[in-house]
XYZ file of C-alpha atoms in Angstrom:
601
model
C -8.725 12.799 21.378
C -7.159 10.528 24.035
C -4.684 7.911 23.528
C -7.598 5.343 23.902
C -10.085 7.129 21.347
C -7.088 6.426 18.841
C -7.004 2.785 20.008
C -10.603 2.365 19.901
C -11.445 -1.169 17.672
C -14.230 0.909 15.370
C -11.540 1.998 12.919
C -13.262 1.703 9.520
C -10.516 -0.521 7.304
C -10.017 -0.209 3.810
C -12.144 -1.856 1.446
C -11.253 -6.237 0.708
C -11.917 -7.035 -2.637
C -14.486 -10.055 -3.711
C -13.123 -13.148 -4.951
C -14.484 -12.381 -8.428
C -13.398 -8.658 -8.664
C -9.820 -10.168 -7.547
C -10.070 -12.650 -10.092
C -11.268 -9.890 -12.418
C -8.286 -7.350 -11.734
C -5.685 -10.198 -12.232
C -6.536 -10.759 -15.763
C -6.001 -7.100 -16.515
C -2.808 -7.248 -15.020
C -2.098 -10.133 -16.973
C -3.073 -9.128 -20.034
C -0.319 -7.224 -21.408
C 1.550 -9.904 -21.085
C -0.474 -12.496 -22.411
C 2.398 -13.669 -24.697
C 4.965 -14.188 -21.979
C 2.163 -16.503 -20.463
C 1.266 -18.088 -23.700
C 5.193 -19.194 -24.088
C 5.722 -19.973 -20.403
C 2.709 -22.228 -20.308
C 3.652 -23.631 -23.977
C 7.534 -24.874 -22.932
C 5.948 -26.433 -19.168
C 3.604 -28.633 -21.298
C 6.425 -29.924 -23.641
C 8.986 -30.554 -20.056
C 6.300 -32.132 -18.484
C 5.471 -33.849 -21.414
C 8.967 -34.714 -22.389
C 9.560 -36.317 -18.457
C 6.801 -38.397 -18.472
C 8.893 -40.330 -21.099
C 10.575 -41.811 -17.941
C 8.033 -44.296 -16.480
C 7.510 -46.098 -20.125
C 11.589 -46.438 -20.392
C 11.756 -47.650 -17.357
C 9.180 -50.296 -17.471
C 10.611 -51.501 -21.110
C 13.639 -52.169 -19.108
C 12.223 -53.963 -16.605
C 10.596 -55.700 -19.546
C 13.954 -56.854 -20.521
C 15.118 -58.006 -17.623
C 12.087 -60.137 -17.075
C 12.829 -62.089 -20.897
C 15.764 -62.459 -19.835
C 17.101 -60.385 -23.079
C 21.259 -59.607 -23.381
C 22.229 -56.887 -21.115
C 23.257 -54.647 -24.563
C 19.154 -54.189 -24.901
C 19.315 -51.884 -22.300
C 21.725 -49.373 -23.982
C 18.847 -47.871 -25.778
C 16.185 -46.998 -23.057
C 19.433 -46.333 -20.617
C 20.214 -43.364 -23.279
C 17.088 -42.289 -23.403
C 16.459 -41.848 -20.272
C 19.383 -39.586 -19.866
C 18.489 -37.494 -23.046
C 15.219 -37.137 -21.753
C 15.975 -35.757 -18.114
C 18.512 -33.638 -20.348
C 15.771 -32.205 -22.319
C 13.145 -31.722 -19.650
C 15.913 -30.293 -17.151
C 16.379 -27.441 -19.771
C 12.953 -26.957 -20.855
C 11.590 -26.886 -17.642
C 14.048 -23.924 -16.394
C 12.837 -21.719 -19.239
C 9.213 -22.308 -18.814
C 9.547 -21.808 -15.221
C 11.249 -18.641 -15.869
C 8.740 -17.100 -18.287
C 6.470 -17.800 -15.566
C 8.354 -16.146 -13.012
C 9.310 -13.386 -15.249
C 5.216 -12.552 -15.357
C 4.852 -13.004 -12.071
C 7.223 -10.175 -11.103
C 6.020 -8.650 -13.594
C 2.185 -8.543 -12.553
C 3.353 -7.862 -9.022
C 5.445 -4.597 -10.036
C 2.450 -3.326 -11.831
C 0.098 -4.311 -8.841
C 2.388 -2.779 -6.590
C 2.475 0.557 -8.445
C -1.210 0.374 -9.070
C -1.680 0.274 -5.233
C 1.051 3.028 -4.248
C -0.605 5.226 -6.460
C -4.297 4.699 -5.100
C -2.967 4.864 -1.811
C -1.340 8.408 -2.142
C -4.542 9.183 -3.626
C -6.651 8.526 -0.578
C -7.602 11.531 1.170
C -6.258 11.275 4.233
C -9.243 11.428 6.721
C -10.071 8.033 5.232
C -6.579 7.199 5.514
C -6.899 8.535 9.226
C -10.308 6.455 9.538
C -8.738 3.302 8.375
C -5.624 4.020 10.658
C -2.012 3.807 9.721
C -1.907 -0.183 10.476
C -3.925 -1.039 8.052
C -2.497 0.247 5.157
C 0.756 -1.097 6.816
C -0.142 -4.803 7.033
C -1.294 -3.712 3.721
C 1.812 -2.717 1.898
C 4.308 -4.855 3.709
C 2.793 -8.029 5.039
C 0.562 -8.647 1.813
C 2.480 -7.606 -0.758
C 5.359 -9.882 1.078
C 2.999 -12.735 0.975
C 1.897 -11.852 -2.526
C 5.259 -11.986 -3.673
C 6.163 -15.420 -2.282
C 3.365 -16.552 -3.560
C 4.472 -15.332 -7.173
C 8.064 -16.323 -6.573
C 7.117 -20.056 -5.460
C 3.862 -20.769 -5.593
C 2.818 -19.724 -9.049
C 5.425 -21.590 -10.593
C 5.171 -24.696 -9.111
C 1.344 -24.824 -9.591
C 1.577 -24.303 -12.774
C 3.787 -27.598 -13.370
C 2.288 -29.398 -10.629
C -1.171 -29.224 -12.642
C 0.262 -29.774 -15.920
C 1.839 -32.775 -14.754
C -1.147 -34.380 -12.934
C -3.559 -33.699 -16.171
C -0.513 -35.379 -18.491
C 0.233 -37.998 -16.111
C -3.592 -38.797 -16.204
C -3.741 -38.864 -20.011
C -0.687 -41.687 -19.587
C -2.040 -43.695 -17.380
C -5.112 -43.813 -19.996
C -2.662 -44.722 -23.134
C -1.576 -47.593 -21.074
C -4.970 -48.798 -20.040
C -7.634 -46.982 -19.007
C -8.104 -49.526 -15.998
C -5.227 -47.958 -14.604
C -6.438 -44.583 -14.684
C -10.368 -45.387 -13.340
C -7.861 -47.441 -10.528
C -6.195 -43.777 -9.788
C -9.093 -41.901 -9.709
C -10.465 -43.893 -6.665
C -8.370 -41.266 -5.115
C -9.624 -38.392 -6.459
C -13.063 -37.959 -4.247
C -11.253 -38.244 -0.865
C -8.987 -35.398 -2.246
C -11.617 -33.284 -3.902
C -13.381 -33.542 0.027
C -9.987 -32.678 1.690
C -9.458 -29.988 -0.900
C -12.811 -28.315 -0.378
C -13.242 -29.280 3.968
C -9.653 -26.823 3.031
C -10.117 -24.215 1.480
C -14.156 -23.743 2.992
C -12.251 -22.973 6.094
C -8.770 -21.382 5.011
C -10.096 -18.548 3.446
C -12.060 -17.399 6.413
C -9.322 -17.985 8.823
C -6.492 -16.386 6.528
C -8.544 -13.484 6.201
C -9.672 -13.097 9.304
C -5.338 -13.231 10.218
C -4.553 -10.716 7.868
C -7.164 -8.520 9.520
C -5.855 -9.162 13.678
C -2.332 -8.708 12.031
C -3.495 -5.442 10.929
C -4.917 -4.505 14.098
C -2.545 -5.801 16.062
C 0.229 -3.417 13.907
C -2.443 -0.790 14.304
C -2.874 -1.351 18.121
C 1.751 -1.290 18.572
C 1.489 1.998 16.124
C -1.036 4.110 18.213
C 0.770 3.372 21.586
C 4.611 3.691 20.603
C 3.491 6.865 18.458
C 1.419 7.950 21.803
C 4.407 6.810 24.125
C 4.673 10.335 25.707
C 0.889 10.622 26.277
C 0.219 7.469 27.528
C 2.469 7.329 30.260
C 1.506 10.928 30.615
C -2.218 9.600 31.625
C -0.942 6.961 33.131
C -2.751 4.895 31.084
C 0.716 1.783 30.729
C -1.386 -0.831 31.685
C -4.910 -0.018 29.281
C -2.652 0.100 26.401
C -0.390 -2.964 27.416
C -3.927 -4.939 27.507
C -5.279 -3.700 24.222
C -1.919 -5.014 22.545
C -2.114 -7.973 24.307
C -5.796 -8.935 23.305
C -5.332 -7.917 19.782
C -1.916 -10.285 19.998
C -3.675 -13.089 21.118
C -6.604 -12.482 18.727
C -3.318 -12.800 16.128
C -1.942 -15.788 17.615
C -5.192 -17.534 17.988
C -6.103 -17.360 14.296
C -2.167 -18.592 13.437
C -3.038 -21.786 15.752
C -6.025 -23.006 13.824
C -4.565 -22.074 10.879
C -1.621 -24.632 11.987
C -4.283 -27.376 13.159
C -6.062 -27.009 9.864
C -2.803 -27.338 7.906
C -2.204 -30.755 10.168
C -6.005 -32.134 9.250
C -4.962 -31.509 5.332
C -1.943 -33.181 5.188
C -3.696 -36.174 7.405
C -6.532 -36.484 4.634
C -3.812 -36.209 1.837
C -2.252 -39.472 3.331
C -5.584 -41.783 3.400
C -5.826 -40.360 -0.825
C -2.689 -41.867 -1.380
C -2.919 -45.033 0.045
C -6.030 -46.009 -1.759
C -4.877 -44.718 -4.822
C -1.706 -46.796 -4.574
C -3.736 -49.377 -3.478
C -5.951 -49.417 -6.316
C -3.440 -48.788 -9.135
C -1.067 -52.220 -7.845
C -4.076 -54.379 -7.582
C -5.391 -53.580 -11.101
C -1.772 -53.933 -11.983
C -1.711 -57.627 -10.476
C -5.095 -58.974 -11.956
C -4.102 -57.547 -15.271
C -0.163 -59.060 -16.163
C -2.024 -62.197 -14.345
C -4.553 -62.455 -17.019
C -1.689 -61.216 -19.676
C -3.630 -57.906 -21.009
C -0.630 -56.182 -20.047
C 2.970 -56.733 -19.281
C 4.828 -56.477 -15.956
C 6.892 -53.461 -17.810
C 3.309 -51.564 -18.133
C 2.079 -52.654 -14.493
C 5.322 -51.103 -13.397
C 5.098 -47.930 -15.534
C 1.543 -47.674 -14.594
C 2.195 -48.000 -10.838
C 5.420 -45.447 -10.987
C 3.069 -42.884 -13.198
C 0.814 -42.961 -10.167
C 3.572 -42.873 -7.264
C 5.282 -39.561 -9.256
C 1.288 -38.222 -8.803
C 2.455 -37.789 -5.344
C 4.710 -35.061 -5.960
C 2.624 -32.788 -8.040
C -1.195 -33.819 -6.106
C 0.404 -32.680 -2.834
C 2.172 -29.732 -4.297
C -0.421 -28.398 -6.053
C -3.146 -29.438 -2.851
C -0.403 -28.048 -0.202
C -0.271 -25.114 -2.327
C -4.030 -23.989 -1.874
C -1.950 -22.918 1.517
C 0.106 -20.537 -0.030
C -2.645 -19.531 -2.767
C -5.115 -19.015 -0.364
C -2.935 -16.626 2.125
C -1.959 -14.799 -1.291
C -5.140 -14.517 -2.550
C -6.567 -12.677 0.400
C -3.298 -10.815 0.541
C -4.151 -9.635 -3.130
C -7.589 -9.235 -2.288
C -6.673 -6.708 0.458
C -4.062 -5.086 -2.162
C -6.906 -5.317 -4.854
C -9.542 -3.407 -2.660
C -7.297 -0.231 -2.421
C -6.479 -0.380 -5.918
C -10.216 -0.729 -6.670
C -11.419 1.888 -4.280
C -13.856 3.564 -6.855
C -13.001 7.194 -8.248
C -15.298 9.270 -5.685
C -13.691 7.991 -2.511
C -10.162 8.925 -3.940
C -8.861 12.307 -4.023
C -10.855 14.096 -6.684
C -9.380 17.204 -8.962
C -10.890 20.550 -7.520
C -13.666 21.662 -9.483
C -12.115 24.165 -12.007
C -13.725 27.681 -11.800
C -15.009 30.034 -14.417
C -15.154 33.125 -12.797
C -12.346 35.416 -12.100
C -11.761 34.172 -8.764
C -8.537 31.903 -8.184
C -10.508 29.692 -5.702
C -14.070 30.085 -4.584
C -15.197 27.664 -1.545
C -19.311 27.292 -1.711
C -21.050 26.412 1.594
C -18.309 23.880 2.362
C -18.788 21.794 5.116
C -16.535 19.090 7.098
C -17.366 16.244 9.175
C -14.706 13.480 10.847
C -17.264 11.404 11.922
C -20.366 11.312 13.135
C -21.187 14.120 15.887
C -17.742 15.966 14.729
C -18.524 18.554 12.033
C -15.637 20.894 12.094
C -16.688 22.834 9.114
C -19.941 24.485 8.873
C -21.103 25.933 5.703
C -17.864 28.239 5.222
C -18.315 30.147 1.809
C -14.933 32.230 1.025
C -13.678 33.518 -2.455
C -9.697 34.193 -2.954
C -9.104 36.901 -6.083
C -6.188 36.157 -8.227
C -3.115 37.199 -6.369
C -4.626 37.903 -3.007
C -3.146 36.679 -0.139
C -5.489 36.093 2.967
C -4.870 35.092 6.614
C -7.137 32.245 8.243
C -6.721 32.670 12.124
C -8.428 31.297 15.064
C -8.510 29.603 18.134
C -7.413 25.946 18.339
C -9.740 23.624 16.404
C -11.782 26.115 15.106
C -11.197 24.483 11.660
C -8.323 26.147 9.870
C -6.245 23.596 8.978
C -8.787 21.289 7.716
C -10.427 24.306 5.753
C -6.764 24.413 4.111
C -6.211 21.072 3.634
C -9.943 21.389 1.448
C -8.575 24.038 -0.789
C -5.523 22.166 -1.204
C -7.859 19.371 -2.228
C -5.663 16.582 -0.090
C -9.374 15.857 1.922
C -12.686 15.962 0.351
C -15.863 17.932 1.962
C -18.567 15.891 3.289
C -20.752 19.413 1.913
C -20.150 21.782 -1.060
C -17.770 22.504 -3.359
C -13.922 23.836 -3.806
C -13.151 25.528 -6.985
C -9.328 26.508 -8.000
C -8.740 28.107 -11.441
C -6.933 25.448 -13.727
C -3.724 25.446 -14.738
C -2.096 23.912 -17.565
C 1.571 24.176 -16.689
C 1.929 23.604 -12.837
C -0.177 21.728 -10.227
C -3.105 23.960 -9.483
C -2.288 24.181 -5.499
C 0.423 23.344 -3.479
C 0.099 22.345 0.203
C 2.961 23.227 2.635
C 2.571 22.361 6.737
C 4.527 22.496 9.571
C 5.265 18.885 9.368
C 7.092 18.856 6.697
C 9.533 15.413 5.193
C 12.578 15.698 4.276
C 13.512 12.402 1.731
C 16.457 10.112 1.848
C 18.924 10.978 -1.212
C 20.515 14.350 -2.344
C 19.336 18.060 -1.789
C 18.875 18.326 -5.616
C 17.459 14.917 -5.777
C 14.889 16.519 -2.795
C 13.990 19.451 -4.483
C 13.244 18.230 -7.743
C 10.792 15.759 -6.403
C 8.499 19.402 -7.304
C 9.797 19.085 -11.002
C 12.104 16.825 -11.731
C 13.473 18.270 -15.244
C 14.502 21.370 -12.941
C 18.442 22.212 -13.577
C 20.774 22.829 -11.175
C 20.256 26.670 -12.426
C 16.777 26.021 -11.258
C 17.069 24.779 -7.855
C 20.028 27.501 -6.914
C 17.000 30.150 -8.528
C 15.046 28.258 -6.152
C 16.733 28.031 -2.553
C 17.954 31.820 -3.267
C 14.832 33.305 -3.581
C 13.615 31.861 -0.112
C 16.926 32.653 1.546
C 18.239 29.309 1.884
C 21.147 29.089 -0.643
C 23.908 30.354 1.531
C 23.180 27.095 3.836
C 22.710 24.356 1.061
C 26.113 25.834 -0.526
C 28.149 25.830 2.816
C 26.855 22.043 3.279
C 29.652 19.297 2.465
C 29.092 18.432 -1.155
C 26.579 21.195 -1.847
C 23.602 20.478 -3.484
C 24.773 16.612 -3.771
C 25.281 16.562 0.124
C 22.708 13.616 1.160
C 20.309 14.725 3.294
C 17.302 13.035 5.606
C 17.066 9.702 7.346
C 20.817 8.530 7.411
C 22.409 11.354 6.066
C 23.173 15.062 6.615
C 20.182 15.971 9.262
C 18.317 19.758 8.622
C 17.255 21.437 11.837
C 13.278 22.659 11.547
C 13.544 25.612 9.708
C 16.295 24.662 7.133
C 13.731 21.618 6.397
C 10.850 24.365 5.969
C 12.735 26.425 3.615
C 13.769 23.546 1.674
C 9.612 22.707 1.586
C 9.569 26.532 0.230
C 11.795 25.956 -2.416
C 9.901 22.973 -3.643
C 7.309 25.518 -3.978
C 8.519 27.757 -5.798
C 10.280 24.948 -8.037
C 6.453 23.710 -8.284
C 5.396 26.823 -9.221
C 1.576 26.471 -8.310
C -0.957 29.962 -9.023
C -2.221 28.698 -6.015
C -0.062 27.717 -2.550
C -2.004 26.784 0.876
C 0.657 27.281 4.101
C -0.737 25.307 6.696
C 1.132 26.920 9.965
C 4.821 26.540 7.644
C 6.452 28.571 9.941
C 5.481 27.126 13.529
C 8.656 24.750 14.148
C 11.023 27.808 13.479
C 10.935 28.940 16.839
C 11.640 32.440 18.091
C 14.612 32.825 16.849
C 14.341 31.823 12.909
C 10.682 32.720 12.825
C 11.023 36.113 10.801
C 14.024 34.936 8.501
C 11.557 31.305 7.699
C 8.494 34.433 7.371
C 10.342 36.127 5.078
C 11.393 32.747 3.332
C 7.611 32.376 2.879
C 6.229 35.888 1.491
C 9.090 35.286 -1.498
C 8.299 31.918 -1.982
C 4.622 33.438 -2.160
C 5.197 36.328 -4.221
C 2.921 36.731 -7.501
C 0.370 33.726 -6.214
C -2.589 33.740 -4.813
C -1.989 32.311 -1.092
C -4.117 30.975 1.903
C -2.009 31.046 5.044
C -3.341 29.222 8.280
C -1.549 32.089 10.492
C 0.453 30.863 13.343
C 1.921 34.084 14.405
C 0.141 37.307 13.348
C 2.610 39.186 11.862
C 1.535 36.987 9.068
C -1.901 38.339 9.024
C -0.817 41.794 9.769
C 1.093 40.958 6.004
C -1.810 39.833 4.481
C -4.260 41.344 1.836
C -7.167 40.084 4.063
C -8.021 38.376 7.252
C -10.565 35.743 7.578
C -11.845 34.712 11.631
C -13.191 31.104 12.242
C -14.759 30.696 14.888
C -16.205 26.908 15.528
C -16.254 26.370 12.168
C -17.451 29.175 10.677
C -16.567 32.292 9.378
C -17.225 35.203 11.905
C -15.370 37.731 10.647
C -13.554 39.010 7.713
C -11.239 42.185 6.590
C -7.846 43.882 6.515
C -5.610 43.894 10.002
C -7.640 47.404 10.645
C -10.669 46.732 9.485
C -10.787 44.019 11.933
C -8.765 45.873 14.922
C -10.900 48.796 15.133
C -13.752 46.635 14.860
C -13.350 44.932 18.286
C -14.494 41.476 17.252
C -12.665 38.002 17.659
C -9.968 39.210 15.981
C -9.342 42.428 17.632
C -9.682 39.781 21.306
C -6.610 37.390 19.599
C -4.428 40.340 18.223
C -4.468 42.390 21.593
C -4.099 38.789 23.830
C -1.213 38.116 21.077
C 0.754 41.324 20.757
C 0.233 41.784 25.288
C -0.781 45.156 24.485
C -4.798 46.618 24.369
C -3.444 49.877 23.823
C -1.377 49.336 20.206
C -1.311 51.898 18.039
C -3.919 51.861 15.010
C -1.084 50.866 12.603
C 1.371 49.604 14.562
C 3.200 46.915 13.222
C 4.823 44.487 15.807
C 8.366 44.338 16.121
C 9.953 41.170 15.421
C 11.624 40.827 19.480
C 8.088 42.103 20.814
C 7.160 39.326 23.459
C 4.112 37.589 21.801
C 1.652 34.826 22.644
C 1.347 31.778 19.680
C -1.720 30.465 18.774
C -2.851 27.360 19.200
C-alpha cells in the first residue's frame, strides 16, 4: 500500500454516540455516586439561597435612607449582609467541590471505561479507523471533556440554581416584577436554540477535521522515508493542507457563531432591564411597593446577568464536551461483537483447531481463504511463506488480537494463565523498571520469578550487569535495549505469562545475523512444554519444528515435517533450497548457524 492509499479520506472512524445513548451512559456513570451529587446539589441550593438574602438587605437600607431614619438603623442589615456573604462564601466552596469531586470522578471512570474498550478493539478496525482518530479521541476529547467537568459543570450547576431562585424572589416581591423579567426570556430561549441548532453540527463536524487532520500529519511523518522516497512531498503537503483548512474553516464559524450569541444575549438584557425598572416606576408611583423593593427587584434582575449568560455562554463549552463525550461514549459503547471476542474454547484434544477461517481487510483484499489447521497439545509447527501470503494475520487470528471475517478459532481454556500469548518482531519496551516491565505479564511475580524468568531465555547475565539491575529504568528516557535484548525481555514476559498456548509472529527478525541463534535459542526455552505457532522468519526455525505448514496466497498448500516436505519438491522444498543457496543439501542436513542464507520476506 502506498503512502497515498494510507492517506486516502475513506478511513471508516469509530462509532459517535447519539445524544440519548450519551445521555444514557452518563447516568450510569453517575450513579454510584448519586450521594455525592445529592449533597453537592443540596449545599448549592442553600448558598444560592443564602446570597439572594443580599438584594432584600440592600433595598431595606435604601429604605432607610429614603425615611430619613438615624444612621444606627443600618447596623442591622449592614451585619447581615456581611454574615450572609460569610455564609454563602463557605457554603458555596463545598457544594462546588462535591460537584467537582464527581466530576473527576465520572471522568476517571469514563476514561478507564474507554482505555479498556480501546485495547479491546481488534486492531484491523483500529487500522480501518486509523491511528488519528482514536488520537483526537483520547487526547483532544477527553481534554475538552475534562474542562468541561473542571469549569463548566460547576458553574452550570449554580448558574441554574441561581436563575430558578432568583425567579422565585422576584415573585415573593411581586409577581409584576417577575412577568416584567420574563419579557426576556423568549429572545433568549430563540438565541439559545438559533445556538445550539447550529453548534452541535459545527463542533462535531471540528472534532471530526481535527481528527483527520491528526490522521492526515500521522500517516506522512510516520511515512517520511517513503514519501520522499516516491517523491510524492508535494501530494502529501496538499492533503495536510486541505484537511488544515477544512480544520480552520469549521474553528471560524464556530467563532462567528459565538459573536451572533453573545450579540442576541445583549438585546435579552436590555429589554429585560427595561421592563423590570419601568414596572418598578409605575408601581412605588402608585405606592404598591416601596422604592427599597423597586430597588431589590431591579438588582435581583441585574445579578440575572451573571448566571443567564454563564449558564447560556456555557452551552459553548457543554456543547464542545458533549460531542467530545459522545465520541468517547461511542468507543466505550462499541457493542460486544465488534470488540475482541474470547476464542471459542475447544472440546477436543486439540490445543487450537482453526475451521475454514477466512480473512478479509476490505473489500477485494481477502488474505485468508478458508485455512483449516489443528495444533495437538504440545506441538510446535512452522507457518512459512512468501511475503503476504497471510502468515502473520493467520497468527494474529489464533492469538485472537483480530477477528475472522469467516469461521472459527478454537484454543483449549485455561484457568490459570491467558490462553495465548502473542509475541512479534515489533515488540515495546515500557517506561519504568525492568521488573516493573516484566511483571506487566503477572504482576504478583517475585523477584525469584522474573530472575527464573530472564534465565531461562538467556537474558539474565545482561539485566544483572545493567546499572541497578533489575531496578535499572529502561525504555523511552531511560536505559535504551538494542533489538534483541528488547525481544528476550518480550520472551521472558512469556514465560512469566505462562500461556499453554504462545503465537511468535517473526520474534526473532530484528536480531540480525549476529544474535539471531542466541534470540532462537531464547525462543525454543521460552517455548518449551507449550504448544507454539511460529510465523518462521529464518528456517532453521522450521527445520526445529514438529511440523511445517506452506501458505501460499492464503491458503494452505502444503503441510509436514522439514523432510516430508524437502523430498517432496513442493513450495517448500523451492523456499528451503532458494534459502539455504544450496539444491544439493543433504536429506538431513541441518544448516549451520554461519551458512550464508537468504531471509524471507
Amino acid at each position: 500500500m502506498t503512502p497515498t492509499d494510507m492517506a486516502d479520506d475513506s478511513a471508516e472512524l469509530l462509532p459517535i454516540a447519539t445524544g440519548a445513548r450519551t445521555r444514557a451512559a452518563l447516568r450510569t456513570l453517575i450513579r454510584p455516586d448519586r450521594g455525592r451529587a445529592i449533597l453537592g446539589l443540596g449545599v448549592l441550593v442553600g448558598a444560592t439561597a443564602v446570597g439572594l438574602l443580599v438584594q432584600p438587605l440592600l433595598g431595606r437600607i435604601v429604605d432607610i435612607v429614603a425615611e430619613g431614619r438615624p444612621a444606627d438603623a443600618l447596623t442591622l442589615p449592614v451585619v447581615l449582609l456581611l454574615v450572609v456573604a460569610v455564609v454563602q462564601g463557605v457554603t458555596t466552596t463545598l457544594g462546588l467541590t462535591q460537584v467537582a469531586r464527581l466530576g473527576e470522578t465520572v471522568l476517571a471512570r469514563l476514561r478507564e471505561q474507554f482505555i479498556e474498550r480501546a485495547l479491546q478493539l481488534p486492531a484491523d478496525r483500529l487500522e480501518r479507523a486509523g491511528a488519528g482518530d482514536l488520537t483526537a479521541r483520547v487526547t483532544g476529547d477527553v481534554a475538552r471533556v475534562a474542562e468541561a467537568v473542571r469549569s463548566a459543570l460547576p458553574e452550570m450547576a449554580r448558574s441554574v440554581l441561581a436563575i430558578v431562585l432568583t425567579l422565585g424572589a422576584m415573585a415573593l416581591l411581586d409577581v409584576r416584577f417577575l412577568l416584567a423579567a420574563l419579557l426576556a426570556v423568549p429572545v433568549q430561549a430563540l438565541t439559545a436554540r438559533w445556538y445550539v441548532r447550529r453548534a452541535v453540527t459545527v463542533y462535531a463536524d471540528q472534532r471530526v477535521a481535527n481528527g483527520a487532520q491528526q490522521q492526515q500529519l500521522l500517516e506522512t511523518i510516520g511515512g517520511a522515508v517513503t514519501v520522499r522516497g516516491h517523491r510524492l512531498e508535494e501530494q502529501h503537503t496538499e492533503k495536510s493542507a486541505a484537511r488544515s483548512r477544512r480544520a480552520v474553516e469549521l474553528t471560524m464559524r464556530s467563532v462567528h457563531l459565538v459573536l451572533g450569541f453573545y450579540a442576541r444575549l445583549h438585546i435579552a438584557e436590555y429589554i429585560g432591564l427595561a421592563a423590570v425598572l419601568v414596572t418598578g416606576f409605575f408601581l412605588v408611583r402608585d405606592g404598591s411597593v416601596s422604592i427599597g423593593t423597586a430597588t431589590a427587584a431591579a438588582l435581583y434582575f441585574h445579578s440575572l446577568f451573571g448566571p443567564v449568560n454563564a449558564a447560556l455562554v456555557l452551552l459553548d463549552d457543554a456543547q464542545s464536551a458533549a460531542a467530545g463525550l459522545a465520541r468517547l461514549v461511542g468507543v466505550t459503547d462499541i457493542e460486544e461483537s465488534a470488540v475482541r471476542l474470547p476464542h471459542q474454547r475447544t472440546t477436543s484434544d486439540a490445543a487450537v483447531t482453526v475451521d475454514a477461517v477466512s480473512h478479509a481487510y476490505g473489500p477485494g483484499r481477502t488474505v485468508l481463504h478458508e485455512v483449516s489447521l489443528t495444533l495437538r497439545a504440545g506441538e510446535h509447527v512452522a507457518l512459512v511463506g512468501t511475503s503476504g501470503a497471510g502468515k502473520s494475520t493467520l497468527a494474529r487470528l489464533v492469538a485472537g488480537v483480530q477477528q475472522p471475517t469467516g469461521g472459527t478459532v478454537s484454543v483449549a481454556e485455561s484457568k490459570t494463565a491467558p490462553s495465548v500469548v502473542l509475541v512479534t518482531q515489533e515488540v515495546h519496551v515500557f517506561t519504568g523498571t525492568l521488573a516493573e516491565d516484566l511483571r506487566l505479564a503477572r504482576p504478583d511475580a517475585t523477584d525469584a520469578d522474573l530472575r527464573t524468568a530472564l534465565a531461562t531465555v538467556h537474558a539474565l547475565e545482561w539485566a544483572e550487569a545493567l546499572p541497578e539491575g533489575l531496578a535499572t529504568v529502561v525504555g523511552e528516557g531511560g536505559y535504551r535495549l538494542d533489538p534483541a535484548r528488547a525481544q528476550q525481555l518480550a520472551l521472558a514476559r512469556l514465560v512469566l505469562a505462562d500461556p499453554p498456548v504462545a503465537v511468535l509472529d517473526e520474534a526473532t527478525a530484528e536480531a540480525g545475523s549476529a544474535g539471531a541463534r542466541t534470540l532462537e535459542r531464547s525462543a525454543e526455552a521460552a517455548l518449551a512444554g507449550r504448544t507454539a505457532l511460529v510465523v518462521a522468519h529464518r528456517l532453521t526455525q522450521a527445520v526445529a519444528a514438529d511440523r511445517i505448514v506452506v501458505l501460499e496466497a492464503g491458503r494452505v498448500v502444503e503441510s509436514g515435517t522439514h523432510d516430508e516436505l524437502r523430498t517432496a519438491d513442493g513450495p517448500y522444498a523451492t523456499l528451503w533450497h532458494a534459502w539455504s543457496g544450496s539444491r544439493a543439501a543433504p536429506h538431513h542436513h541441518t544448516p549451520d548457524p554461519e551458512e550464508p542464507r537468504k531471509t524471507l520476506a
